[in-house]
Amino acid sequence: MPDTTDSGLQEPSLDEQIAAYQREYRDLDPQVEQVVSALGRLNRRMNVAYGRQLAALGISNAEWEVLKTLVLAGAPYRLGPGELAKRLGLTPAAMTHRIDRMAGEGLVTRDRDENNRVRVIVEVTDEGRTKWLEAMRMASDFEEELLQDLEDDERGKLGEMLIRLLRRVEHAQPDAGGRLTDLD
């Protein structure tokens, strides 16, 4: 059954897509294409679902990325703007724009480092942490529902296989973790 995209146009089923690819490119391995195409569609649909969850919380994906990066840095959830930009693969100008917007929304603070008055520190506010936790709860519920048809051992095996694929891509494309352009 074809999928419907946001524009209302019919997206071909994976089988239809693979058959069309094989018609045009006879050397295609249909098993490889099935895995890759399914992963691509799954990723796209998951990103849409996460985006809707974040929108319901009143934050953008760009803001989520900053909150996540600060939380991953560990308590007290603070980094300099340059380090944030580096970790997110953004230009300093894009990072400044993002921090300005988030500070205005009360999600982060931007203050001078008391030990080095030249250095600026960006820190998650209580509101920012609350939104991060709520986004995590919503994502966790969605992910549990997504994987509900898999047994525990299947989840473990799938996770291991995906990590092997990820490692292969990371080895072949070590610079692919950043962004090609700013997403703001």
PDB file of C-alpha atoms in Angstrom:
ATOM      1  CA  MET A   1       0.000   0.000   0.000  1.00  0.00           C
ATOM      2  CA  PRO A   2       1.525   3.374  -0.961  1.00  0.00           C
ATOM      3  CA  ASP A   3       2.347   5.864   1.770  1.00  0.00           C
ATOM      4  CA  THR A   4       0.890   9.370   1.825  1.00  0.00           C
ATOM      5  CA  THR A   5       3.354  12.193   2.326  1.00  0.00           C
ATOM      6  CA  ASP A   6       2.567  15.571   3.868  1.00  0.00           C
ATOM      7  CA  SER A   7       1.872  17.000   0.400  1.00  0.00           C
ATOM      8  CA  GLY A   8      -0.873  14.421  -0.112  1.00  0.00           C
ATOM      9  CA  LEU A   9       0.998  12.724  -2.959  1.00  0.00           C
ATOM     10  CA  GLN A  10       1.306   8.980  -2.911  1.00  0.00           C
ATOM     11  CA  GLU A  11       4.760   7.657  -2.046  1.00  0.00           C
ATOM     12  CA  PRO A  12       5.399   4.258  -3.618  1.00  0.00           C
ATOM     13  CA  SER A  13       5.618   1.266  -1.324  1.00  0.00           C
ATOM     14  CA  LEU A  14       9.120  -0.025  -0.669  1.00  0.00           C
ATOM     15  CA  ASP A  15       8.464  -2.940  -3.014  1.00  0.00           C
ATOM     16  CA  GLU A  16       7.319  -0.563  -5.766  1.00  0.00           C
ATOM     17  CA  GLN A  17      10.323   1.684  -5.204  1.00  0.00           C
ATOM     18  CA  ILE A  18      12.780  -1.210  -5.323  1.00  0.00           C
ATOM     19  CA  ALA A  19      11.121  -2.633  -8.452  1.00  0.00           C
ATOM     20  CA  ALA A  20      11.457   0.779 -10.160  1.00  0.00           C
ATOM     21  CA  TYR A  21      15.100   1.030  -9.107  1.00  0.00           C
ATOM     22  CA  GLN A  22      15.786  -2.476 -10.439  1.00  0.00           C
ATOM     23  CA  ARG A  23      14.096  -1.614 -13.712  1.00  0.00           C
ATOM     24  CA  GLU A  24      16.437   1.366 -14.131  1.00  0.00           C
ATOM     25  CA  TYR A  25      19.555  -0.077 -12.481  1.00  0.00           C
ATOM     26  CA  ARG A  26      19.824  -3.832 -13.028  1.00  0.00           C
ATOM     27  CA  ASP A  27      22.835  -4.328 -10.706  1.00  0.00           C
ATOM     28  CA  LEU A  28      20.831  -3.265  -7.658  1.00  0.00           C
ATOM     29  CA  ASP A  29      20.826  -5.706  -4.733  1.00  0.00           C
ATOM     30  CA  PRO A  30      17.170  -5.681  -3.612  1.00  0.00           C
ATOM     31  CA  GLN A  31      18.001  -6.856  -0.078  1.00  0.00           C
ATOM     32  CA  VAL A  32      20.456  -4.017   0.440  1.00  0.00           C
ATOM     33  CA  GLU A  33      18.012  -1.511  -1.035  1.00  0.00           C
ATOM     34  CA  GLN A  34      15.182  -2.798   1.168  1.00  0.00           C
ATOM     35  CA  VAL A  35      17.261  -2.275   4.330  1.00  0.00           C
ATOM     36  CA  VAL A  36      18.569   1.138   3.303  1.00  0.00           C
ATOM     37  CA  SER A  37      15.232   2.421   2.035  1.00  0.00           C
ATOM     38  CA  ALA A  38      13.380   1.171   5.117  1.00  0.00           C
ATOM     39  CA  LEU A  39      15.944   2.842   7.392  1.00  0.00           C
ATOM     40  CA  GLY A  40      15.605   6.094   5.453  1.00  0.00           C
ATOM     41  CA  ARG A  41      11.819   6.101   5.641  1.00  0.00           C
ATOM     42  CA  LEU A  42      11.853   5.114   9.302  1.00  0.00           C
ATOM     43  CA  ASN A  43      14.278   7.932  10.086  1.00  0.00           C
ATOM     44  CA  ARG A  44      12.169  10.476   8.199  1.00  0.00           C
ATOM     45  CA  ARG A  45       8.950   9.433   9.926  1.00  0.00           C
ATOM     46  CA  MET A  46      10.586   9.333  13.345  1.00  0.00           C
ATOM     47  CA  ASN A  47      11.943  12.852  12.785  1.00  0.00           C
ATOM     48  CA  VAL A  48       8.433  14.053  11.926  1.00  0.00           C
ATOM     49  CA  ALA A  49       7.037  12.431  15.098  1.00  0.00           C
ATOM     50  CA  TYR A  50       9.785  13.936  17.271  1.00  0.00           C
ATOM     51  CA  GLY A  51       9.252  17.327  15.619  1.00  0.00           C
ATOM     52  CA  ARG A  52       5.545  17.205  16.463  1.00  0.00           C
ATOM     53  CA  GLN A  53       6.338  16.316  20.069  1.00  0.00           C
ATOM     54  CA  LEU A  54       8.782  19.202  20.376  1.00  0.00           C
ATOM     55  CA  ALA A  55       6.290  21.591  18.766  1.00  0.00           C
ATOM     56  CA  ALA A  56       3.704  20.528  21.360  1.00  0.00           C
ATOM     57  CA  LEU A  57       6.226  21.595  24.024  1.00  0.00           C
ATOM     58  CA  GLY A  58       6.846  24.904  22.274  1.00  0.00           C
ATOM     59  CA  ILE A  59      10.450  24.197  21.317  1.00  0.00           C
ATOM     60  CA  SER A  60      12.124  23.608  17.982  1.00  0.00           C
ATOM     61  CA  ASN A  61      14.418  20.778  16.987  1.00  0.00           C
ATOM     62  CA  ALA A  62      17.271  23.317  16.954  1.00  0.00           C
ATOM     63  CA  GLU A  63      16.493  24.251  20.570  1.00  0.00           C
ATOM     64  CA  TRP A  64      16.219  20.586  21.523  1.00  0.00           C
ATOM     65  CA  GLU A  65      19.702  19.988  20.103  1.00  0.00           C
ATOM     66  CA  VAL A  66      21.158  22.723  22.331  1.00  0.00           C
ATOM     67  CA  LEU A  67      19.339  21.457  25.436  1.00  0.00           C
ATOM     68  CA  LYS A  68      20.461  17.891  24.697  1.00  0.00           C
ATOM     69  CA  THR A  69      24.075  18.979  24.214  1.00  0.00           C
ATOM     70  CA  LEU A  70      24.084  20.887  27.488  1.00  0.00           C
ATOM     71  CA  VAL A  71      22.521  17.972  29.378  1.00  0.00           C
ATOM     72  CA  LEU A  72      25.035  15.549  27.834  1.00  0.00           C
ATOM     73  CA  ALA A  73      27.822  17.802  29.148  1.00  0.00           C
ATOM     74  CA  GLY A  74      26.651  16.841  32.648  1.00  0.00           C
ATOM     75  CA  ALA A  75      25.682  18.886  35.687  1.00  0.00           C
ATOM     76  CA  PRO A  76      25.615  21.851  35.944  1.00  0.00           C
ATOM     77  CA  TYR A  77      24.627  21.629  32.229  1.00  0.00           C
ATOM     78  CA  ARG A  78      26.777  24.457  30.934  1.00  0.00           C
ATOM     79  CA  LEU A  79      29.223  25.077  28.097  1.00  0.00           C
ATOM     80  CA  GLY A  80      30.735  27.996  26.265  1.00  0.00           C
ATOM     81  CA  PRO A  81      29.100  29.070  23.001  1.00  0.00           C
ATOM     82  CA  GLY A  82      32.165  28.008  21.005  1.00  0.00           C
ATOM     83  CA  GLU A  83      32.097  24.507  22.456  1.00  0.00           C
ATOM     84  CA  LEU A  84      28.341  24.276  21.820  1.00  0.00           C
ATOM     85  CA  ALA A  85      28.837  25.361  18.204  1.00  0.00           C
ATOM     86  CA  LYS A  86      31.611  22.816  17.740  1.00  0.00           C
ATOM     87  CA  ARG A  87      29.586  19.949  19.226  1.00  0.00           C
ATOM     88  CA  LEU A  88      26.556  20.839  17.087  1.00  0.00           C
ATOM     89  CA  GLY A  89      28.528  21.425  13.907  1.00  0.00           C
ATOM     90  CA  LEU A  90      27.335  25.032  13.645  1.00  0.00           C
ATOM     91  CA  THR A  91      29.034  28.294  12.837  1.00  0.00           C
ATOM     92  CA  PRO A  92      29.591  30.673  15.770  1.00  0.00           C
ATOM     93  CA  ALA A  93      27.102  33.116  14.215  1.00  0.00           C
ATOM     94  CA  ALA A  94      24.385  30.468  14.000  1.00  0.00           C
ATOM     95  CA  MET A  95      25.096  29.407  17.575  1.00  0.00           C
ATOM     96  CA  THR A  96      24.850  33.016  18.800  1.00  0.00           C
ATOM     97  CA  HIS A  97      21.494  33.406  17.024  1.00  0.00           C
ATOM     98  CA  ARG A  98      20.220  30.183  18.582  1.00  0.00           C
ATOM     99  CA  ILE A  99      21.410  31.123  22.089  1.00  0.00           C
ATOM    100  CA  ASP A 100      19.849  34.599  21.785  1.00  0.00           C
ATOM    101  CA  ARG A 101      16.495  33.053  20.881  1.00  0.00           C
ATOM    102  CA  MET A 102      16.663  30.431  23.641  1.00  0.00           C
ATOM    103  CA  ALA A 103      17.713  32.965  26.293  1.00  0.00           C
ATOM    104  CA  GLY A 104      14.751  35.114  25.270  1.00  0.00           C
ATOM    105  CA  GLU A 105      12.474  32.103  25.747  1.00  0.00           C
ATOM    106  CA  GLY A 106      13.921  31.334  29.185  1.00  0.00           C
ATOM    107  CA  LEU A 107      15.425  27.975  28.159  1.00  0.00           C
ATOM    108  CA  VAL A 108      19.056  28.956  28.804  1.00  0.00           C
ATOM    109  CA  THR A 109      21.026  31.708  30.464  1.00  0.00           C
ATOM    110  CA  ARG A 110      24.123  33.339  29.077  1.00  0.00           C
ATOM    111  CA  ASP A 111      26.437  34.851  31.677  1.00  0.00           C
ATOM    112  CA  ARG A 112      30.064  35.829  32.039  1.00  0.00           C
ATOM    113  CA  ASP A 113      32.325  33.223  33.640  1.00  0.00           C
ATOM    114  CA  GLU A 114      33.159  34.552  37.117  1.00  0.00           C
ATOM    115  CA  ASN A 115      36.689  33.112  36.829  1.00  0.00           C
ATOM    116  CA  ASN A 116      37.305  34.583  33.354  1.00  0.00           C
ATOM    117  CA  ARG A 117      35.166  37.642  32.600  1.00  0.00           C
ATOM    118  CA  VAL A 118      35.951  37.345  28.867  1.00  0.00           C
ATOM    119  CA  ARG A 119      34.411  33.881  28.673  1.00  0.00           C
ATOM    120  CA  VAL A 120      30.649  33.416  28.293  1.00  0.00           C
ATOM    121  CA  ILE A 121      28.839  30.404  29.757  1.00  0.00           C
ATOM    122  CA  VAL A 122      25.515  29.046  28.472  1.00  0.00           C
ATOM    123  CA  GLU A 123      23.521  27.088  31.045  1.00  0.00           C
ATOM    124  CA  VAL A 124      20.172  25.279  30.987  1.00  0.00           C
ATOM    125  CA  THR A 125      17.488  26.964  33.096  1.00  0.00           C
ATOM    126  CA  ASP A 126      14.963  25.082  35.215  1.00  0.00           C
ATOM    127  CA  GLU A 127      12.406  25.671  32.451  1.00  0.00           C
ATOM    128  CA  GLY A 128      14.822  24.358  29.833  1.00  0.00           C
ATOM    129  CA  ARG A 129      15.530  21.247  31.894  1.00  0.00           C
ATOM    130  CA  THR A 130      11.801  20.689  32.438  1.00  0.00           C
ATOM    131  CA  LYS A 131      11.172  20.886  28.682  1.00  0.00           C
ATOM    132  CA  TRP A 132      14.100  18.536  28.034  1.00  0.00           C
ATOM    133  CA  LEU A 133      12.723  15.998  30.537  1.00  0.00           C
ATOM    134  CA  GLU A 134       9.202  16.212  29.075  1.00  0.00           C
ATOM    135  CA  ALA A 135      10.585  15.740  25.553  1.00  0.00           C
ATOM    136  CA  MET A 136      12.499  12.688  26.791  1.00  0.00           C
ATOM    137  CA  ARG A 137       9.332  11.259  28.377  1.00  0.00           C
ATOM    138  CA  MET A 138       7.342  11.783  25.186  1.00  0.00           C
ATOM    139  CA  ALA A 139      10.118  10.294  23.036  1.00  0.00           C
ATOM    140  CA  SER A 140      10.448   7.310  25.359  1.00  0.00           C
ATOM    141  CA  ASP A 141       6.717   6.586  25.128  1.00  0.00           C
ATOM    142  CA  PHE A 142       6.853   6.867  21.324  1.00  0.00           C
ATOM    143  CA  GLU A 143       9.919   4.627  21.101  1.00  0.00           C
ATOM    144  CA  GLU A 144       8.381   1.956  23.352  1.00  0.00           C
ATOM    145  CA  GLU A 145       5.294   1.959  21.126  1.00  0.00           C
ATOM    146  CA  LEU A 146       7.492   1.810  18.018  1.00  0.00           C
ATOM    147  CA  LEU A 147       9.313  -1.294  19.269  1.00  0.00           C
ATOM    148  CA  GLN A 148       6.311  -3.009  20.885  1.00  0.00           C
ATOM    149  CA  ASP A 149       6.201  -5.797  18.289  1.00  0.00           C
ATOM    150  CA  LEU A 150       9.808  -6.822  18.947  1.00  0.00           C
ATOM    151  CA  GLU A 151      10.800  -9.258  21.664  1.00  0.00           C
ATOM    152  CA  ASP A 152      13.598  -8.230  24.030  1.00  0.00           C
ATOM    153  CA  ASP A 153      16.159 -10.401  22.228  1.00  0.00           C
ATOM    154  CA  GLU A 154      15.061  -8.960  18.855  1.00  0.00           C
ATOM    155  CA  ARG A 155      15.500  -5.432  20.209  1.00  0.00           C
ATOM    156  CA  GLY A 156      18.984  -6.327  21.405  1.00  0.00           C
ATOM    157  CA  LYS A 157      19.956  -7.906  18.086  1.00  0.00           C
ATOM    158  CA  LEU A 158      18.506  -5.013  16.080  1.00  0.00           C
ATOM    159  CA  GLY A 159      20.385  -2.540  18.261  1.00  0.00           C
ATOM    160  CA  GLU A 160      23.648  -4.441  17.759  1.00  0.00           C
ATOM    161  CA  MET A 161      23.146  -4.622  13.988  1.00  0.00           C
ATOM    162  CA  LEU A 162      22.349  -0.924  13.704  1.00  0.00           C
ATOM    163  CA  ILE A 163      25.434  -0.059  15.757  1.00  0.00           C
ATOM    164  CA  ARG A 164      27.556  -2.152  13.378  1.00  0.00           C
ATOM    165  CA  LEU A 165      26.106  -0.224  10.417  1.00  0.00           C
ATOM    166  CA  LEU A 166      26.692   3.068  12.208  1.00  0.00           C
ATOM    167  CA  ARG A 167      30.310   2.170  12.939  1.00  0.00           C
ATOM    168  CA  ARG A 168      30.887   1.293   9.285  1.00  0.00           C
ATOM    169  CA  VAL A 169      29.514   4.657   8.153  1.00  0.00           C
ATOM    170  CA  GLU A 170      31.491   6.492  10.834  1.00  0.00           C
ATOM    171  CA  HIS A 171      34.664   4.722   9.719  1.00  0.00           C
ATOM    172  CA  ALA A 172      34.041   5.412   6.027  1.00  0.00           C
ATOM    173  CA  GLN A 173      32.761   8.971   6.586  1.00  0.00           C
ATOM    174  CA  PRO A 174      34.429  10.236   9.802  1.00  0.00           C
ATOM    175  CA  ASP A 175      33.340  13.815   9.110  1.00  0.00           C
ATOM    176  CA  ALA A 176      29.669  12.923   8.551  1.00  0.00           C
ATOM    177  CA  GLY A 177      28.637  13.612  12.155  1.00  0.00           C
ATOM    178  CA  GLY A 178      28.489  17.371  11.601  1.00  0.00           C
ATOM    179  CA  ARG A 179      26.134  19.359   9.466  1.00  0.00           C
ATOM    180  CA  LEU A 180      26.744  20.460   5.910  1.00  0.00           C
ATOM    181  CA  THR A 181      24.867  23.711   6.549  1.00  0.00           C
ATOM    182  CA  ASP A 182      23.312  25.423   9.537  1.00  0.00           C
ATOM    183  CA  LEU A 183      19.749  24.315  10.150  1.00  0.00           C
ATOM    184  CA  ASP A 184      18.453  27.630  11.529  1.00  0.00           C
TER     185      ASP A 184
END
